[in-house]
JSON list of C-alpha atoms in Angstrom, two decimals:
[
{"chain": "A", "resi": 283, "resn": "MET", "atom": "CA", "xyz": [80.64, 95.43, 53.61]},
{"chain": "A", "resi": 284, "resn": "ARG", "atom": "CA", "xyz": [82.25, 98.38, 54.13]},
{"chain": "A", "resi": 285, "resn": "GLY", "atom": "CA", "xyz": [80.43, 99.33, 57.03]},
{"chain": "A", "resi": 286, "resn": "ILE", "atom": "CA", "xyz": [81.71, 96.18, 58.51]},
{"chain": "A", "resi": 287, "resn": "LEU", "atom": "CA", "xyz": [84.91, 96.93, 57.34]},
{"chain": "A", "resi": 288, "resn": "ALA", "atom": "CA", "xyz": [84.68, 100.68, 58.95]},
{"chain": "A", "resi": 289, "resn": "ALA", "atom": "CA", "xyz": [83.46, 99.39, 62.39]},
{"chain": "A", "resi": 290, "resn": "GLY", "atom": "CA", "xyz": [86.33, 96.72, 62.79]},
{"chain": "A", "resi": 291, "resn": "ALA", "atom": "CA", "xyz": [88.37, 99.54, 61.28]},
{"chain": "A", "resi": 292, "resn": "ALA", "atom": "CA", "xyz": [87.32, 101.90, 63.96]},
{"chain": "A", "resi": 293, "resn": "ALA", "atom": "CA", "xyz": [86.92, 99.09, 66.94]},
{"chain": "A", "resi": 294, "resn": "ALA", "atom": "CA", "xyz": [91.19, 98.64, 65.76]},
{"chain": "A", "resi": 295, "resn": "VAL", "atom": "CA", "xyz": [92.04, 101.94, 66.59]},
{"chain": "A", "resi": 296, "resn": "VAL", "atom": "CA", "xyz": [90.33, 102.10, 69.82]},
{"chain": "A", "resi": 297, "resn": "LEU", "atom": "CA", "xyz": [92.14, 98.53, 71.25]},
{"chain": "A", "resi": 298, "resn": "THR", "atom": "CA", "xyz": [95.32, 100.90, 69.72]},
{"chain": "A", "resi": 299, "resn": "SER", "atom": "CA", "xyz": [94.58, 104.10, 70.62]},
{"chain": "A", "resi": 300, "resn": "GLY", "atom": "CA", "xyz": [95.32, 102.87, 74.61]},
{"chain": "A", "resi": 301, "resn": "GLY", "atom": "CA", "xyz": [92.44, 103.29, 75.73]},
{"chain": "A", "resi": 302, "resn": "ALA", "atom": "CA", "xyz": [92.36, 100.21, 78.19]},
{"chain": "A", "resi": 303, "resn": "ALA", "atom": "CA", "xyz": [95.82, 99.27, 77.79]},
{"chain": "A", "resi": 304, "resn": "ASP", "atom": "CA", "xyz": [98.86, 100.46, 76.45]},
{"chain": "A", "resi": 305, "resn": "ALA", "atom": "CA", "xyz": [100.52, 99.10, 73.81]},
{"chain": "A", "resi": 306, "resn": "ALA", "atom": "CA", "xyz": [103.22, 96.58, 75.50]},
{"chain": "A", "resi": 307, "resn": "GLY", "atom": "CA", "xyz": [100.09, 94.60, 76.47]},
{"chain": "A", "resi": 308, "resn": "TYR", "atom": "CA", "xyz": [99.96, 95.49, 79.78]},
{"chain": "A", "resi": 309, "resn": "PRO", "atom": "CA", "xyz": [96.59, 98.19, 81.73]},
{"chain": "A", "resi": 310, "resn": "ARG", "atom": "CA", "xyz": [98.07, 102.35, 82.11]},
{"chain": "A", "resi": 311, "resn": "TYR", "atom": "CA", "xyz": [98.48, 102.25, 85.59]},
{"chain": "A", "resi": 312, "resn": "LYS", "atom": "CA", "xyz": [98.29, 105.89, 87.17]},
{"chain": "A", "resi": 313, "resn": "ALA", "atom": "CA", "xyz": [101.93, 107.16, 87.95]},
{"chain": "A", "resi": 314, "resn": "PRO", "atom": "CA", "xyz": [102.93, 108.59, 91.04]},
{"chain": "A", "resi": 315, "resn": "LYS", "atom": "CA", "xyz": [104.38, 112.54, 91.67]},
{"chain": "A", "resi": 316, "resn": "ILE", "atom": "CA", "xyz": [107.79, 111.90, 90.54]},
{"chain": "A", "resi": 317, "resn": "PHE", "atom": "CA", "xyz": [109.22, 114.42, 92.84]},
{"chain": "A", "resi": 318, "resn": "GLY", "atom": "CA", "xyz": [106.61, 113.13, 95.86]},
{"chain": "A", "resi": 319, "resn": "THR", "atom": "CA", "xyz": [108.05, 113.70, 99.01]},
{"chain": "A", "resi": 320, "resn": "THR", "atom": "CA", "xyz": [106.54, 110.27, 100.91]},
{"chain": "A", "resi": 321, "resn": "PHE", "atom": "CA", "xyz": [107.26, 106.90, 100.19]},
{"chain": "A", "resi": 322, "resn": "GLN", "atom": "CA", "xyz": [104.36, 105.13, 98.21]},
{"chain": "A", "resi": 323, "resn": "PRO", "atom": "CA", "xyz": [102.34, 102.56, 100.37]},
{"chain": "A", "resi": 324, "resn": "ASP", "atom": "CA", "xyz": [101.69, 98.97, 99.49]},
{"chain": "A", "resi": 325, "resn": "PRO", "atom": "CA", "xyz": [99.20, 98.41, 102.18]},
{"chain": "A", "resi": 326, "resn": "LYS", "atom": "CA", "xyz": [97.57, 95.22, 100.79]},
{"chain": "A", "resi": 327, "resn": "HIS", "atom": "CA", "xyz": [101.94, 93.92, 100.44]},
{"chain": "A", "resi": 328, "resn": "ASP", "atom": "CA", "xyz": [102.77, 91.39, 102.69]},
{"chain": "A", "resi": 329, "resn": "PHE", "atom": "CA", "xyz": [106.76, 91.47, 104.42]},
{"chain": "A", "resi": 330, "resn": "THR", "atom": "CA", "xyz": [105.99, 88.56, 106.79]},
{"chain": "A", "resi": 331, "resn": "LYS", "atom": "CA", "xyz": [106.70, 86.92, 103.76]},
{"chain": "A", "resi": 332, "resn": "GLY", "atom": "CA", "xyz": [109.99, 87.75, 102.12]},
{"chain": "A", "resi": 333, "resn": "ILE", "atom": "CA", "xyz": [110.75, 89.55, 99.61]},
{"chain": "A", "resi": 334, "resn": "HIS", "atom": "CA", "xyz": [108.79, 89.23, 97.04]},
{"chain": "A", "resi": 335, "resn": "SER", "atom": "CA", "xyz": [107.34, 91.01, 93.82]},
{"chain": "A", "resi": 336, "resn": "ARG", "atom": "CA", "xyz": [105.08, 94.76, 93.90]},
{"chain": "A", "resi": 337, "resn": "ARG", "atom": "CA", "xyz": [102.00, 94.99, 93.23]},
{"chain": "A", "resi": 338, "resn": "ASN", "atom": "CA", "xyz": [100.41, 96.25, 89.63]},
{"chain": "A", "resi": 339, "resn": "GLY", "atom": "CA", "xyz": [101.40, 99.21, 89.32]},
{"chain": "A", "resi": 340, "resn": "ILE", "atom": "CA", "xyz": [103.85, 101.82, 88.73]},
{"chain": "A", "resi": 341, "resn": "LEU", "atom": "CA", "xyz": [106.44, 102.30, 91.48]},
{"chain": "A", "resi": 342, "resn": "ARG", "atom": "CA", "xyz": [108.76, 105.55, 92.64]},
{"chain": "A", "resi": 343, "resn": "GLY", "atom": "CA", "xyz": [111.68, 103.88, 93.65]},
{"chain": "A", "resi": 344, "resn": "TRP", "atom": "CA", "xyz": [114.80, 102.17, 92.59]},
{"chain": "A", "resi": 345, "resn": "ILE", "atom": "CA", "xyz": [116.84, 98.98, 91.54]},
{"chain": "A", "resi": 346, "resn": "THR", "atom": "CA", "xyz": [119.51, 98.22, 94.56]},
{"chain": "A", "resi": 347, "resn": "GLY", "atom": "CA", "xyz": [120.91, 94.74, 92.62]},
{"chain": "A", "resi": 348, "resn": "VAL", "atom": "CA", "xyz": [120.15, 91.76, 89.93]},
{"chain": "A", "resi": 349, "resn": "ARG", "atom": "CA", "xyz": [120.59, 88.53, 90.06]},
{"chain": "A", "resi": 350, "resn": "GLY", "atom": "CA", "xyz": [119.67, 86.12, 87.69]},
{"chain": "A", "resi": 351, "resn": "GLY", "atom": "CA", "xyz": [117.43, 88.14, 85.99]},
{"chain": "A", "resi": 352, "resn": "THR", "atom": "CA", "xyz": [115.28, 89.13, 89.27]},
{"chain": "A", "resi": 353, "resn": "ALA", "atom": "CA", "xyz": [115.69, 93.01, 90.48]},
{"chain": "A", "resi": 354, "resn": "GLU", "atom": "CA", "xyz": [115.61, 94.08, 94.27]},
{"chain": "A", "resi": 355, "resn": "TYR", "atom": "CA", "xyz": [114.06, 97.41, 94.58]},
{"chain": "A", "resi": 356, "resn": "VAL", "atom": "CA", "xyz": [112.84, 99.83, 97.04]},
{"chain": "A", "resi": 357, "resn": "PRO", "atom": "CA", "xyz": [110.59, 103.54, 96.94]},
{"chain": "A", "resi": 358, "resn": "ILE", "atom": "CA", "xyz": [112.04, 106.29, 97.12]},
{"chain": "A", "resi": 359, "resn": "ARG", "atom": "CA", "xyz": [111.33, 109.82, 98.31]},
{"chain": "A", "resi": 360, "resn": "TRP", "atom": "CA", "xyz": [112.34, 113.35, 97.31]},
{"chain": "A", "resi": 361, "resn": "THR", "atom": "CA", "xyz": [114.30, 115.68, 100.42]},
{"chain": "A", "resi": 362, "resn": "LYS", "atom": "CA", "xyz": [114.56, 119.32, 100.25]},
{"chain": "A", "resi": 363, "resn": "GLY", "atom": "CA", "xyz": [118.05, 120.34, 100.18]},
{"chain": "A", "resi": 364, "resn": "SER", "atom": "CA", "xyz": [119.57, 122.60, 102.43]},
{"chain": "A", "resi": 365, "resn": "HIS", "atom": "CA", "xyz": [121.83, 123.76, 100.19]},
{"chain": "A", "resi": 366, "resn": "THR", "atom": "CA", "xyz": [121.07, 121.82, 96.55]},
{"chain": "A", "resi": 367, "resn": "PRO", "atom": "CA", "xyz": [117.49, 121.32, 95.28]},
{"chain": "A", "resi": 368, "resn": "GLY", "atom": "CA", "xyz": [117.64, 117.92, 96.63]},
{"chain": "A", "resi": 369, "resn": "ASN", "atom": "CA", "xyz": [117.67, 114.09, 96.89]},
{"chain": "A", "resi": 370, "resn": "PHE", "atom": "CA", "xyz": [116.18, 110.74, 96.74]},
{"chain": "A", "resi": 371, "resn": "VAL", "atom": "CA", "xyz": [116.15, 108.97, 99.19]},
{"chain": "A", "resi": 372, "resn": "ALA", "atom": "CA", "xyz": [115.35, 105.82, 100.63]},
{"chain": "A", "resi": 373, "resn": "PRO", "atom": "CA", "xyz": [113.65, 104.03, 103.19]},
{"chain": "A", "resi": 374, "resn": "ARG", "atom": "CA", "xyz": [116.37, 103.91, 106.54]},
{"chain": "A", "resi": 375, "resn": "GLU", "atom": "CA", "xyz": [118.50, 101.17, 107.10]},
{"chain": "A", "resi": 376, "resn": "GLY", "atom": "CA", "xyz": [116.92, 97.94, 108.82]},
{"chain": "A", "resi": 377, "resn": "HIS", "atom": "CA", "xyz": [113.10, 99.27, 106.92]},
{"chain": "A", "resi": 378, "resn": "VAL", "atom": "CA", "xyz": [111.49, 95.96, 106.02]},
{"chain": "A", "resi": 379, "resn": "GLY", "atom": "CA", "xyz": [110.03, 97.56, 102.36]},
{"chain": "A", "resi": 380, "resn": "ALA", "atom": "CA", "xyz": [112.14, 95.94, 100.00]},
{"chain": "A", "resi": 381, "resn": "TYR", "atom": "CA", "xyz": [110.76, 93.91, 96.55]},
{"chain": "A", "resi": 382, "resn": "ALA", "atom": "CA", "xyz": [111.53, 91.15, 93.70]},
{"chain": "A", "resi": 383, "resn": "SER", "atom": "CA", "xyz": [110.56, 90.87, 91.01]},
{"chain": "A", "resi": 384, "resn": "PRO", "atom": "CA", "xyz": [111.89, 89.16, 87.85]},
{"chain": "A", "resi": 385, "resn": "VAL", "atom": "CA", "xyz": [112.94, 91.70, 85.06]},
{"chain": "A", "resi": 386, "resn": "ALA", "atom": "CA", "xyz": [110.96, 90.85, 81.88]},
{"chain": "A", "resi": 387, "resn": "LYS", "atom": "CA", "xyz": [112.29, 89.68, 78.87]},
{"chain": "A", "resi": 388, "resn": "ASN", "atom": "CA", "xyz": [110.37, 92.72, 76.75]},
{"chain": "A", "resi": 389, "resn": "VAL", "atom": "CA", "xyz": [111.38, 95.40, 79.38]},
{"chain": "A", "resi": 390, "resn": "VAL", "atom": "CA", "xyz": [110.45, 98.47, 78.09]},
{"chain": "A", "resi": 391, "resn": "PHE", "atom": "CA", "xyz": [113.98, 100.62, 79.49]},
{"chain": "A", "resi": 392, "resn": "LEU", "atom": "CA", "xyz": [113.76, 104.54, 78.99]},
{"chain": "A", "resi": 393, "resn": "SER", "atom": "CA", "xyz": [116.88, 106.09, 79.95]},
{"chain": "A", "resi": 394, "resn": "ALA", "atom": "CA", "xyz": [117.56, 109.70, 81.04]},
{"chain": "A", "resi": 395, "resn": "TYR", "atom": "CA", "xyz": [121.43, 109.08, 79.60]},
{"chain": "A", "resi": 396, "resn": "GLY", "atom": "CA", "xyz": [121.89, 107.58, 77.35]},
{"chain": "A", "resi": 397, "resn": "CYS", "atom": "CA", "xyz": [122.31, 103.77, 76.25]},
{"chain": "A", "resi": 398, "resn": "LYS", "atom": "CA", "xyz": [126.31, 103.71, 76.26]},
{"chain": "A", "resi": 399, "resn": "ALA", "atom": "CA", "xyz": [128.33, 103.45, 80.15]},
{"chain": "A", "resi": 400, "resn": "THR", "atom": "CA", "xyz": [129.24, 106.84, 79.93]},
{"chain": "A", "resi": 401, "resn": "MET", "atom": "CA", "xyz": [125.99, 108.38, 80.31]},
{"chain": "A", "resi": 402, "resn": "SER", "atom": "CA", "xyz": [127.12, 111.56, 78.87]},
{"chain": "A", "resi": 403, "resn": "ASN", "atom": "CA", "xyz": [124.06, 112.16, 76.72]},
{"chain": "A", "resi": 404, "resn": "LEU", "atom": "CA", "xyz": [121.08, 113.31, 78.12]},
{"chain": "A", "resi": 405, "resn": "THR", "atom": "CA", "xyz": [118.26, 111.92, 76.43]},
{"chain": "A", "resi": 406, "resn": "VAL", "atom": "CA", "xyz": [115.02, 113.53, 78.88]},
{"chain": "A", "resi": 407, "resn": "SER", "atom": "CA", "xyz": [112.54, 114.46, 77.61]},
{"chain": "A", "resi": 408, "resn": "ARG", "atom": "CA", "xyz": [111.91, 118.04, 78.91]},
{"chain": "A", "resi": 409, "resn": "LYS", "atom": "CA", "xyz": [108.42, 118.24, 79.41]},
{"chain": "A", "resi": 410, "resn": "THR", "atom": "CA", "xyz": [108.37, 115.58, 82.11]},
{"chain": "A", "resi": 411, "resn": "GLY", "atom": "CA", "xyz": [112.08, 115.57, 82.96]},
{"chain": "A", "resi": 412, "resn": "LEU", "atom": "CA", "xyz": [111.86, 111.60, 82.52]},
{"chain": "A", "resi": 413, "resn": "GLY", "atom": "CA", "xyz": [113.93, 109.63, 80.55]},
{"chain": "A", "resi": 414, "resn": "ALA", "atom": "CA", "xyz": [112.84, 108.95, 76.60]},
{"chain": "A", "resi": 415, "resn": "LYS", "atom": "CA", "xyz": [115.48, 107.01, 75.36]},
{"chain": "A", "resi": 416, "resn": "SER", "atom": "CA", "xyz": [114.92, 103.19, 74.66]},
{"chain": "A", "resi": 417, "resn": "CYS", "atom": "CA", "xyz": [117.24, 100.90, 76.03]},
{"chain": "A", "resi": 418, "resn": "SER", "atom": "CA", "xyz": [117.89, 97.36, 75.65]},
{"chain": "A", "resi": 419, "resn": "ARG", "atom": "CA", "xyz": [117.44, 95.16, 79.18]},
{"chain": "A", "resi": 420, "resn": "ALA", "atom": "CA", "xyz": [121.38, 94.26, 78.78]},
{"chain": "A", "resi": 421, "resn": "ALA", "atom": "CA", "xyz": [122.33, 98.04, 79.35]},
{"chain": "A", "resi": 422, "resn": "LEU", "atom": "CA", "xyz": [118.79, 98.39, 82.17]},
{"chain": "A", "resi": 423, "resn": "ILE", "atom": "CA", "xyz": [120.44, 95.70, 84.03]},
{"chain": "A", "resi": 424, "resn": "LYS", "atom": "CA", "xyz": [123.98, 96.74, 83.36]},
{"chain": "A", "resi": 425, "resn": "ARG", "atom": "CA", "xyz": [123.54, 100.20, 85.02]},
{"chain": "A", "resi": 426, "resn": "HIS", "atom": "CA", "xyz": [120.90, 99.27, 87.63]},
{"chain": "A", "resi": 427, "resn": "GLY", "atom": "CA", "xyz": [122.21, 96.35, 88.84]},
{"chain": "A", "resi": 428, "resn": "THR", "atom": "CA", "xyz": [125.43, 98.11, 89.97]},
{"chain": "A", "resi": 429, "resn": "ASN", "atom": "CA", "xyz": [124.10, 102.16, 90.97]},
{"chain": "A", "resi": 430, "resn": "PRO", "atom": "CA", "xyz": [121.02, 102.87, 91.96]},
{"chain": "A", "resi": 431, "resn": "HIS", "atom": "CA", "xyz": [118.92, 105.42, 89.46]},
{"chain": "A", "resi": 432, "resn": "PRO", "atom": "CA", "xyz": [115.73, 107.25, 90.63]},
{"chain": "A", "resi": 433, "resn": "SER", "atom": "CA", "xyz": [112.91, 105.42, 88.02]},
{"chain": "A", "resi": 434, "resn": "LEU", "atom": "CA", "xyz": [109.47, 104.95, 87.99]},
{"chain": "A", "resi": 435, "resn": "ILE", "atom": "CA", "xyz": [109.33, 101.12, 88.17]},
{"chain": "A", "resi": 436, "resn": "THR", "atom": "CA", "xyz": [106.53, 99.30, 86.37]},
{"chain": "A", "resi": 437, "resn": "VAL", "atom": "CA", "xyz": [105.17, 96.48, 87.76]},
{"chain": "A", "resi": 438, "resn": "HIS", "atom": "CA", "xyz": [102.51, 93.83, 85.58]},
{"chain": "A", "resi": 439, "resn": "LYS", "atom": "CA", "xyz": [102.24, 90.48, 87.48]},
{"chain": "A", "resi": 440, "resn": "GLY", "atom": "CA", "xyz": [104.70, 90.32, 88.98]},
{"chain": "A", "resi": 441, "resn": "ARG", "atom": "CA", "xyz": [107.33, 91.48, 86.33]},
{"chain": "A", "resi": 442, "resn": "ILE", "atom": "CA", "xyz": [108.88, 95.03, 85.84]},
{"chain": "A", "resi": 443, "resn": "VAL", "atom": "CA", "xyz": [107.81, 95.33, 82.40]},
{"chain": "A", "resi": 444, "resn": "LYS", "atom": "CA", "xyz": [109.09, 98.94, 82.13]},
{"chain": "A", "resi": 445, "resn": "VAL", "atom": "CA", "xyz": [112.07, 101.27, 84.23]},
{"chain": "A", "resi": 446, "resn": "GLN", "atom": "CA", "xyz": [111.62, 105.21, 83.12]},
{"chain": "A", "resi": 447, "resn": "GLU", "atom": "CA", "xyz": [114.55, 107.25, 84.56]},
{"chain": "A", "resi": 448, "resn": "ILE", "atom": "CA", "xyz": [114.45, 110.23, 86.61]},
{"chain": "A", "resi": 449, "resn": "TYR", "atom": "CA", "xyz": [116.45, 112.79, 85.46]},
{"chain": "A", "resi": 450, "resn": "THR", "atom": "CA", "xyz": [118.07, 114.86, 88.58]},
{"chain": "A", "resi": 451, "resn": "PRO", "atom": "CA", "xyz": [120.55, 117.64, 87.65]}
]
């Protein structure tokens, strides 16, 4: 009996430690380079069928608008500046490369600037430069629905399940 309990406990530890799946119920996807200088391709996406969800994974991008719980988002890339360290840019005007996905009810939003509208408190991981403060879905929609913020956007089964802001000074 002890052997069975020990084996069950060991299996539970393996399952909850994030081996194949994240604690939020979706797989861990490989993150892109935070300050990557190219747009992430999506070769299997058919942009001729109108704006729809990106495939499962993590996109370095920003949300351009939120309507009725559905977010539109585009890929972004880092460009080095001549007088500044640089900035993120989206594809040029008229480029067909936008996506739209519903924001999951239990979305994980990790802010780099705090949950308040003032965005005065830095809540960024010094190690990664990514947001570390968990905020509500409402805070995500309010902030990202009006102004684009560079983020890592995780899509799973057609829904945005995680948004982690990228800190840019």
